Amino acid sequence: FFMETLSQKLQISHLAQDNNDPAVNRFAVLYIDVDHFKLVNDSLGHSVGDQLLVAIVHFLKRCIRSADMFARLGGDEFAILVDQSNDSSFAQTVAERIRALLSFPLKLQEHEIFTSVSIGIACSSGNYKQPEEILRDADTAMYRAKALGRSRYVVFDQAMHTQAVARLRLEIDLRHAVEELISSSTSQFQLYYQPIISLKTGKIVGFESLLRWFHPQRGIVSPVEFIPVAEETGLIVPIGRWVLQESCSQLQYWQETLNLPGLTISVNVSSRQFLQPEFIPQIEQILVSSQIPNYCLKLEITESVLMETAISVTERLEQLRDLGIKLSLDDFGTGYSSLSYLHRFPVNTLKIDRTFVEGFNSGQEQIVRAIVTLAHSLAMDVVAEGIETPEQLERLKDLACEYGQGYLFSPPVDRCKAELMLRNLLTNQKLPADRIL
Ligand code: C2E
Ligand code: MG
Ligand code: MG
């Protein structure tokens, strides 16, 4: 009925437009999604979840006029159709009212629940032909509201549609690339390797493998762009497995042909990948087939993994530790740093995010000093990311930071260049950065 009404509204507004009377019959659609509803269901049970929905419906009804139309689209999603002919910002007024009303806790059974909603608003325009289109745009705006931190409303604009289409294109192309990865010998993916340097000796101790996607039309796509899409779609699972396999077999090759048994490889692991039940068996199998010593593999996880509640993160990390695999906490200081948890997890290394190294001159040195001290007192070592200048290097050495990575030494390079670097090091030809080490 909601869709039917929407369809009629569109027809009437097209007629009005044909008659050069666009002011009448303006309307807007609000797409509403309850934030973290699943959490309520999972923690307090479905009957509390149901009651919460009913309570929210009562609130929503209080925010609209009798002529406006309200529908449940499914689950925790609702839509409101409001007339805007007299007041073009009425939809926003409704959204603000909803937010204000929901800012108080709801009392359900013995629970006091704070809830919020994310709202997307799409306004009628001559461009909409089908009711689904305006709903789709309101939905897109709602997703933007979620991405901006939830508990807010966002009004749709055309740029969002362009972005949504680009995002879909990226997802389709990524699927193709993954299919190709699984089924054929060629691959659009390649690993680059960035050396990790001991600041004491100036020698390479290992590499971090960093994924590159060579898109057939677009050229290189940054992992910053496609990893989040891979995470969201689950494609990170086959990609991540390939990255681990490839990294370990590359390390095995270097260790053997160059006689460098202690060389390490650091591999980024995303939280979705880490949460999979098959994650540990998979790693064990890769370690067996690549025949590298377990302690030469370092997994880089981020703080978001430690905050996961779906599984026992500690247990999984302890299993990895028992296998002898090393763990690094990547981008330290940029996430939900809750220092109280650090000592609970068997982490070997903190990687200081490059924003702190970059900010050396603007007073971040004290923070870096504190992180290094914290790490050392928890028996962890420290890798500084993003070292670009000799000054940064000197100061990090003064702070007793053990390892470093950054353009000063080398950007991430393909495996041939990485191998050349290792060979040069063995024949004592120096890395460019060695001059200043
Ligand atoms: P990350 O793990 O923190 O990797 C460090 C990033 O900093 C890399 O970006 C690297 O190229 C860049 N970098 C290194 N030295 C410097 C420097 O001196 N200056 C500047 N400005 N940047 C430097 P990249 O390769 O674009 O990767 C970005 C992020 O994508 C990575 O951050 C990591 O979180 C993710 N990523 C990359 N490969 C993989 C992968 O195989 N799996 C997963 N899950 N994530 C990956
Ligand atoms: Mg990393
Ligand atoms: Mg990092």
Coordinates of C-alpha atoms and ligand atoms in Angstrom, one line a residue:
F1 CA 0.0 0.0 0.0
F2 CA 2.9 2.3 0.8
M3 CA 4.4 1.7 -2.6
E4 CA 1.1 2.1 -4.3
T5 CA 0.6 5.5 -2.6
L6 CA 4.1 6.5 -3.5
S7 CA 3.4 5.6 -7.1
Q8 CA 0.3 7.7 -7.1
K9 CA 2.1 10.6 -5.6
L10 CA 4.7 10.4 -8.3
Q11 CA 2.1 10.4 -11.0
I12 CA 0.4 13.4 -9.5
S13 CA 3.6 15.3 -9.2
H14 CA 4.5 14.5 -12.9
L15 CA 1.1 15.9 -13.9
A16 CA 1.7 19.0 -11.8
Q17 CA 5.0 19.4 -13.4
D18 CA 3.6 19.1 -16.9
N19 CA 1.2 21.8 -15.9
N20 CA 4.1 23.9 -14.8
D21 CA 3.0 23.8 -11.2
P22 CA 5.9 22.0 -9.4
A23 CA 5.2 23.6 -6.1
V24 CA 2.3 21.5 -5.3
N25 CA 2.6 17.8 -4.5
R26 CA 6.1 18.0 -3.3
F27 CA 6.9 15.1 -1.0
A28 CA 9.7 13.3 0.7
V29 CA 10.5 9.7 1.8
L30 CA 12.3 9.0 5.1
Y31 CA 14.0 5.6 5.3
I32 CA 14.6 4.7 8.9
D33 CA 16.8 1.9 10.3
V34 CA 17.2 1.1 14.0
D35 CA 20.9 1.3 15.0
H36 CA 22.4 -1.9 16.4
F37 CA 19.1 -3.6 16.5
K38 CA 20.7 -7.0 16.2
L39 CA 22.6 -6.3 19.3
V40 CA 19.4 -6.0 21.3
N41 CA 18.0 -9.2 19.8
D42 CA 21.3 -11.1 20.4
S43 CA 21.8 -9.9 24.0
L44 CA 18.3 -9.4 25.4
G45 CA 16.3 -11.8 23.3
H46 CA 13.8 -11.6 20.5
S47 CA 10.8 -10.7 22.7
V48 CA 12.6 -7.6 24.0
G49 CA 13.6 -6.9 20.4
D50 CA 9.9 -7.1 19.4
Q51 CA 8.9 -4.8 22.2
L52 CA 11.5 -2.3 21.2
L53 CA 10.2 -2.2 17.7
V54 CA 6.7 -1.6 19.0
A55 CA 7.9 1.2 21.3
I56 CA 9.8 2.8 18.4
V57 CA 6.7 2.6 16.2
H58 CA 4.8 4.6 18.9
F59 CA 7.5 7.2 18.9
L60 CA 7.6 7.5 15.2
K61 CA 3.9 7.9 15.0
R62 CA 4.1 10.8 17.3
C63 CA 6.5 12.6 15.0
I64 CA 4.2 12.7 11.9
R65 CA 1.0 14.3 10.9
S66 CA -2.1 12.3 10.2
A67 CA -1.9 12.8 6.5
D68 CA 1.7 11.4 6.4
M69 CA 2.1 7.7 5.7
F70 CA 4.1 5.3 7.8
A71 CA 5.1 1.8 6.9
R72 CA 7.3 -1.0 8.2
L73 CA 9.4 -2.3 5.3
G74 CA 10.7 -5.3 7.2
G75 CA 12.8 -6.1 10.2
D76 CA 13.9 -2.9 11.8
E77 CA 13.3 -0.8 8.7
F78 CA 10.6 1.8 8.4
A79 CA 9.6 4.4 5.8
I80 CA 7.6 7.6 6.1
L81 CA 6.1 9.5 3.3
V82 CA 5.6 13.1 4.1
D83 CA 4.0 15.9 2.2
Q84 CA 6.2 18.9 1.7
S85 CA 4.1 21.2 -0.5
N86 CA 3.9 23.8 2.2
D87 CA 7.1 23.3 4.0
S88 CA 10.0 22.0 2.0
S89 CA 12.0 21.1 5.1
F90 CA 9.3 19.2 6.8
A91 CA 11.0 15.9 6.3
Q92 CA 14.0 17.2 8.2
T93 CA 11.8 18.5 11.0
V94 CA 10.4 15.0 11.3
A95 CA 13.8 13.5 11.4
E96 CA 14.9 15.9 14.1
R97 CA 11.8 15.2 16.2
I98 CA 12.5 11.5 16.0
R99 CA 16.1 12.0 17.2
A100 CA 14.9 14.2 20.0
L101 CA 12.3 11.7 21.2
L102 CA 14.6 8.8 21.0
S103 CA 17.3 10.5 23.1
F104 CA 15.6 9.3 26.3
P105 CA 16.0 5.7 27.4
L106 CA 13.1 3.3 26.8
K107 CA 12.0 1.1 29.6
L108 CA 11.3 -2.5 28.4
Q109 CA 10.6 -5.1 31.0
E110 CA 13.4 -4.6 33.6
H111 CA 15.7 -3.2 30.9
E112 CA 16.5 0.4 30.2
I113 CA 17.5 0.7 26.6
F114 CA 19.1 3.6 24.8
T115 CA 18.2 3.3 21.1
S116 CA 18.7 5.5 18.1
V117 CA 17.9 5.4 14.4
S118 CA 19.7 6.3 11.2
I119 CA 17.5 8.2 8.6
G120 CA 17.9 8.8 4.9
I121 CA 15.7 11.4 3.2
A122 CA 15.0 11.6 -0.5
C123 CA 12.8 14.4 -1.8
S124 CA 10.5 14.1 -4.8
S125 CA 11.9 15.5 -8.1
G126 CA 10.9 15.2 -11.7
N127 CA 13.6 12.6 -12.2
Y128 CA 11.8 9.8 -10.4
K129 CA 9.8 7.5 -12.5
Q130 CA 9.3 4.5 -10.3
P131 CA 8.5 4.5 -6.5
E132 CA 11.5 2.1 -6.0
E133 CA 13.9 4.7 -7.2
I134 CA 13.0 7.3 -4.6
L135 CA 13.1 4.5 -1.9
R136 CA 16.5 3.4 -3.2
D137 CA 17.9 6.9 -2.9
A138 CA 16.5 7.3 0.6
D139 CA 18.1 4.0 1.5
T140 CA 21.4 5.2 0.0
A141 CA 21.2 8.3 2.2
M142 CA 20.4 6.1 5.2
Y143 CA 23.5 4.1 4.6
R144 CA 25.5 7.3 4.5
A145 CA 24.0 8.3 7.9
K146 CA 25.1 4.9 9.3
A147 CA 28.6 5.4 7.9
L148 CA 28.8 8.9 9.4
G149 CA 28.3 7.3 12.8
R150 CA 24.6 6.5 13.1
S151 CA 22.0 8.4 15.1
R152 CA 21.5 11.1 12.5
Y153 CA 19.8 11.9 9.2
V154 CA 21.2 12.6 5.8
V155 CA 19.5 14.1 2.8
F156 CA 20.2 12.4 -0.5
D157 CA 22.0 14.1 -3.2
Q158 CA 22.9 13.0 -6.7
A159 CA 26.6 12.6 -5.9
M160 CA 25.6 9.8 -3.5
H161 CA 24.0 7.9 -6.3
T162 CA 27.1 8.3 -8.4
Q163 CA 29.2 7.0 -5.5
A164 CA 26.8 4.1 -4.9
V165 CA 27.0 3.1 -8.5
A166 CA 30.8 3.3 -8.5
R167 CA 30.9 1.2 -5.3
L168 CA 28.7 -1.4 -7.0
R169 CA 31.0 -1.4 -10.0
L170 CA 34.0 -1.9 -7.8
E171 CA 32.3 -4.8 -6.1
I172 CA 31.5 -6.5 -9.4
D173 CA 35.0 -6.1 -10.7
L174 CA 36.4 -7.4 -7.4
R175 CA 34.3 -10.5 -7.7
H176 CA 35.6 -11.1 -11.2
A177 CA 39.2 -10.6 -10.0
V178 CA 38.6 -13.1 -7.2
E179 CA 37.0 -15.7 -9.6
E180 CA 40.1 -15.3 -11.8
L181 CA 42.4 -15.8 -8.7
I182 CA 40.7 -19.0 -7.9
S183 CA 40.2 -20.5 -11.4
S184 CA 43.2 -19.4 -13.5
S185 CA 46.9 -19.0 -13.3
T186 CA 46.9 -15.3 -14.1
S187 CA 45.9 -12.8 -11.4
Q188 CA 45.0 -9.2 -11.1
F189 CA 46.4 -9.2 -7.6
Q190 CA 50.1 -9.0 -6.8
L191 CA 51.9 -8.6 -3.6
Y192 CA 54.4 -5.8 -3.0
Y193 CA 56.9 -6.0 -0.2
Q194 CA 58.1 -3.2 2.1
P195 CA 61.3 -3.9 4.1
I196 CA 61.2 -3.6 7.9
I197 CA 64.6 -2.3 9.1
S198 CA 66.3 -2.8 12.4
L199 CA 67.1 0.8 13.5
K200 CA 70.1 -0.5 15.5
T201 CA 71.9 -2.3 12.7
G202 CA 70.3 -0.8 9.6
K203 CA 69.6 -4.2 8.2
I204 CA 66.5 -5.7 6.8
V205 CA 64.8 -8.0 9.2
G206 CA 61.8 -8.8 7.2
F207 CA 59.1 -7.5 4.8
E208 CA 55.5 -6.5 5.1
S209 CA 53.5 -7.8 2.2
L210 CA 51.0 -5.3 0.8
L211 CA 48.3 -6.2 -1.6
R212 CA 48.0 -4.5 -5.0
W213 CA 45.1 -4.8 -7.4
F214 CA 45.9 -4.2 -11.1
H215 CA 42.5 -3.4 -12.5
P216 CA 42.3 -4.2 -16.2
Q217 CA 40.8 -0.7 -16.9
R218 CA 41.6 1.5 -14.0
G219 CA 45.2 0.4 -13.3
I220 CA 46.4 0.1 -9.7
V221 CA 43.6 0.4 -7.2
S222 CA 44.7 1.2 -3.6
P223 CA 44.0 -1.3 -0.9
V224 CA 42.6 1.6 1.1
E225 CA 39.8 1.6 -1.5
F226 CA 39.1 -2.0 -2.1
I227 CA 39.9 -3.8 1.2
P228 CA 36.8 -2.3 2.9
V229 CA 34.7 -3.5 0.0
A230 CA 36.3 -6.9 0.2
E231 CA 35.6 -7.0 3.9
E232 CA 32.0 -6.0 3.6
T233 CA 31.3 -8.6 0.9
G234 CA 33.3 -11.4 2.4
L235 CA 35.6 -11.5 -0.6
I236 CA 38.4 -10.8 1.8
V237 CA 38.3 -14.4 2.8
P238 CA 39.6 -15.9 -0.5
I239 CA 41.8 -12.9 -1.0
G240 CA 43.3 -13.1 2.5
R241 CA 44.0 -16.8 2.1
W242 CA 45.8 -16.1 -1.2
V243 CA 47.8 -13.3 0.4
L244 CA 48.9 -15.6 3.2
Q245 CA 49.8 -18.4 0.9
E246 CA 51.7 -16.2 -1.5
S247 CA 53.6 -14.4 1.3
C248 CA 54.7 -17.6 3.0
S249 CA 55.9 -19.3 -0.2
Q250 CA 57.8 -16.1 -1.2
L251 CA 59.5 -16.0 2.2
Q252 CA 60.4 -19.7 1.9
Y253 CA 62.0 -19.0 -1.5
W254 CA 64.1 -16.1 -0.2
Q255 CA 65.0 -17.9 3.0
E256 CA 66.3 -20.9 1.0
T257 CA 67.9 -19.4 -2.1
L258 CA 69.5 -16.5 -0.2
N259 CA 70.2 -18.5 2.9
L260 CA 68.4 -16.1 5.2
P261 CA 66.7 -18.4 7.7
G262 CA 65.7 -15.6 10.1
L263 CA 63.9 -13.4 7.5
T264 CA 60.3 -12.6 8.5
I265 CA 57.1 -11.8 6.7
S266 CA 54.4 -9.7 8.1
V267 CA 50.9 -10.2 6.7
N268 CA 47.9 -8.0 7.3
V269 CA 44.8 -9.9 8.5
S270 CA 41.4 -8.2 8.4
S271 CA 38.9 -8.8 11.2
R272 CA 36.4 -10.7 9.0
Q273 CA 39.2 -13.0 8.0
F274 CA 40.4 -13.4 11.6
L275 CA 36.8 -14.2 12.8
Q276 CA 36.3 -17.1 10.4
P277 CA 36.3 -20.5 12.1
E278 CA 38.7 -21.9 9.5
F279 CA 41.3 -19.3 10.1
I280 CA 43.7 -21.2 12.3
P281 CA 43.5 -24.6 10.4
Q282 CA 44.1 -22.6 7.2
I283 CA 47.2 -21.0 8.6
E284 CA 48.5 -24.3 9.9
Q285 CA 48.0 -25.8 6.5
I286 CA 49.8 -22.9 4.8
L287 CA 52.7 -23.2 7.2
V288 CA 53.0 -26.9 6.6
S289 CA 52.9 -26.6 2.8
S290 CA 55.3 -23.6 2.6
Q291 CA 57.7 -25.1 5.2
I292 CA 58.7 -21.8 6.8
P293 CA 59.4 -21.8 10.5
N294 CA 56.2 -20.6 12.3
Y295 CA 58.0 -17.9 14.2
C296 CA 59.0 -16.2 10.9
L297 CA 55.3 -15.4 10.2
K298 CA 53.9 -12.2 11.8
L299 CA 50.2 -11.4 11.6
E300 CA 49.3 -7.8 11.6
I301 CA 45.9 -7.2 13.2
T302 CA 44.2 -4.0 14.2
E303 CA 42.7 -2.9 17.4
S304 CA 39.2 -3.5 16.0
V305 CA 39.9 -7.2 16.1
L306 CA 40.7 -7.0 19.8
M307 CA 37.3 -5.3 20.4
E308 CA 35.4 -8.2 18.7
T309 CA 32.8 -9.9 20.9
A310 CA 31.6 -12.5 18.4
I311 CA 34.3 -15.0 19.4
S312 CA 36.8 -15.4 22.1
V313 CA 39.6 -13.3 20.6
T314 CA 42.0 -14.1 23.5
E315 CA 41.6 -17.8 22.9
R316 CA 42.3 -17.5 19.2
L317 CA 45.3 -15.3 19.8
E318 CA 46.6 -17.8 22.3
Q319 CA 46.2 -20.6 19.8
L320 CA 48.3 -18.5 17.3
R321 CA 50.9 -17.9 20.0
D322 CA 51.0 -21.6 20.9
L323 CA 51.8 -22.2 17.2
G324 CA 54.7 -19.9 17.6
I325 CA 53.3 -17.3 15.2
K326 CA 54.0 -13.7 16.0
L327 CA 51.4 -10.9 16.4
S328 CA 51.7 -7.2 15.6
L329 CA 49.1 -4.6 16.5
D330 CA 48.9 -2.4 13.4
D331 CA 48.1 1.3 13.2
F332 CA 48.4 1.5 17.0
G333 CA 46.9 4.7 18.4
T334 CA 44.4 5.3 15.6
G335 CA 41.6 2.9 16.7
Y336 CA 39.7 2.4 19.9
S337 CA 42.8 2.4 22.0
S338 CA 41.7 1.1 25.4
L339 CA 44.9 0.6 27.1
S340 CA 43.4 -1.6 29.8
Y341 CA 43.1 -4.6 27.4
L342 CA 46.7 -4.5 26.0
H343 CA 48.2 -6.7 28.6
R344 CA 45.5 -9.3 28.2
F345 CA 46.5 -10.2 24.6
P346 CA 49.6 -12.1 23.6
V347 CA 50.8 -9.4 21.2
N348 CA 54.6 -9.2 20.4
T349 CA 54.8 -5.9 18.5
L350 CA 53.2 -2.5 18.4
K351 CA 53.3 -0.7 15.1
I352 CA 53.1 3.0 15.7
D353 CA 50.9 4.6 13.1
R354 CA 52.6 6.9 10.7
T355 CA 50.4 9.8 11.6
F356 CA 52.4 10.0 14.9
V357 CA 55.7 9.8 13.1
E358 CA 54.5 12.5 10.7
G359 CA 53.5 14.7 13.6
F360 CA 56.9 14.6 15.3
N361 CA 57.4 18.3 14.8
S362 CA 53.9 19.2 16.0
G363 CA 54.3 17.8 19.5
Q364 CA 53.5 14.1 18.9
E365 CA 57.0 13.1 20.1
Q366 CA 55.7 12.7 23.7
I367 CA 53.0 10.4 22.5
V368 CA 55.5 8.3 20.5
R369 CA 57.8 8.2 23.6
A370 CA 54.8 7.1 25.7
I371 CA 53.9 4.3 23.3
V372 CA 57.4 3.0 23.1
T373 CA 57.6 3.0 26.9
L374 CA 54.3 1.3 27.2
A375 CA 55.3 -1.4 24.7
H376 CA 58.6 -2.1 26.4
S377 CA 57.0 -2.4 29.8
L378 CA 54.6 -5.0 28.4
A379 CA 57.6 -6.8 26.8
M380 CA 56.6 -5.8 23.3
D381 CA 58.8 -4.3 20.6
V382 CA 58.0 -1.4 18.4
V383 CA 57.9 -0.8 14.7
A384 CA 57.5 2.8 13.6
E385 CA 55.6 3.2 10.3
G386 CA 56.0 5.8 7.7
I387 CA 59.6 7.1 8.4
E388 CA 60.3 9.6 5.6
T389 CA 63.1 11.8 6.9
P390 CA 66.5 11.3 8.5
E391 CA 65.3 13.5 11.4
Q392 CA 62.4 11.2 12.1
L393 CA 64.8 8.3 12.0
E394 CA 67.2 9.9 14.5
R395 CA 64.5 10.7 16.9
L396 CA 63.0 7.3 16.8
K397 CA 66.5 5.8 17.4
D398 CA 66.8 8.1 20.4
L399 CA 63.5 6.8 21.7
A400 CA 64.9 3.2 21.5
C401 CA 62.3 2.2 18.9
E402 CA 63.5 -1.2 17.6
Y403 CA 62.3 -1.3 14.0
G404 CA 61.2 1.1 11.2
Q405 CA 59.4 1.1 7.9
G406 CA 59.0 3.9 5.4
Y407 CA 59.8 5.6 2.2
L408 CA 63.2 6.7 3.7
F409 CA 64.3 3.1 3.3
S410 CA 62.0 1.9 0.5
P411 CA 58.4 2.1 -0.6
P412 CA 56.7 -1.2 -1.1
V413 CA 58.2 -2.9 -4.2
D414 CA 57.5 -5.9 -6.3
R415 CA 59.2 -9.2 -5.5
C416 CA 62.0 -8.8 -8.0
K417 CA 63.1 -5.5 -6.5
A418 CA 62.7 -6.8 -3.0
E419 CA 65.0 -9.7 -3.9
L420 CA 67.5 -7.3 -5.4
M421 CA 67.5 -5.4 -2.1
L422 CA 68.2 -8.6 -0.2
R423 CA 71.0 -9.6 -2.6
N424 CA 72.6 -6.1 -2.4
L425 CA 72.5 -6.4 1.3
L426 CA 74.2 -9.7 1.2
T427 CA 77.0 -8.4 -1.0
N428 CA 77.2 -5.5 1.3
Q429 CA 76.1 -3.0 -1.3
K430 CA 74.1 -0.5 0.7
L431 CA 70.4 0.4 0.6
P432 CA 70.0 4.0 -0.3
A433 CA 69.0 4.8 3.2
D434 CA 72.0 3.0 4.7
R435 CA 74.0 6.1 4.0
I436 CA 72.3 7.8 6.8
L437 CA 72.1 4.8 9.1
Ligands
C2E1 P1 49.2 -0.8 6.7 O1 49.2 -2.2 7.0 O2 49.3 0.1 7.9 O3 50.4 -0.5 5.7 C1 51.2 0.6 5.7 C2 50.8 1.5 4.6 O4 51.6 2.7 4.7 C3 51.0 1.0 3.2 O5 49.9 1.5 2.4 C4 52.3 1.5 2.8 O6 52.5 1.7 1.4 C5 52.2 2.9 3.4 N1 53.5 3.5 3.7 C6 54.7 2.8 4.0 N2 55.7 3.7 4.2 C7 55.2 4.9 4.1 C8 55.7 6.3 4.2 O7 56.9 6.5 4.4 N3 54.9 7.3 3.9 C9 53.6 7.1 3.6 N4 52.9 8.2 3.3 N5 53.1 5.9 3.5 C10 53.8 4.8 3.7 P2 49.2 0.6 1.3 O8 50.1 -0.4 0.7 O9 48.4 1.5 0.4 O10 48.2 -0.2 2.3 C11 47.2 0.5 3.0 C12 46.5 -0.4 4.0 O11 45.7 -1.5 3.3 C13 47.4 -1.2 4.9 O12 47.9 -0.4 5.9 C14 46.6 -2.4 5.3 O13 45.7 -2.0 6.4 C15 45.7 -2.6 4.1 N6 46.2 -3.8 3.4 C16 47.2 -3.8 2.5 N7 47.4 -5.1 2.1 C17 46.5 -5.9 2.7 C18 46.2 -7.3 2.8 O14 46.9 -8.1 2.1 N8 45.3 -7.7 3.6 C19 44.6 -6.8 4.4 N9 43.6 -7.3 5.2 N10 44.8 -5.5 4.4 C20 45.8 -5.0 3.6
MG2 MG 50.2 -3.4 8.2
MG3 MG 49.9 0.3 9.6

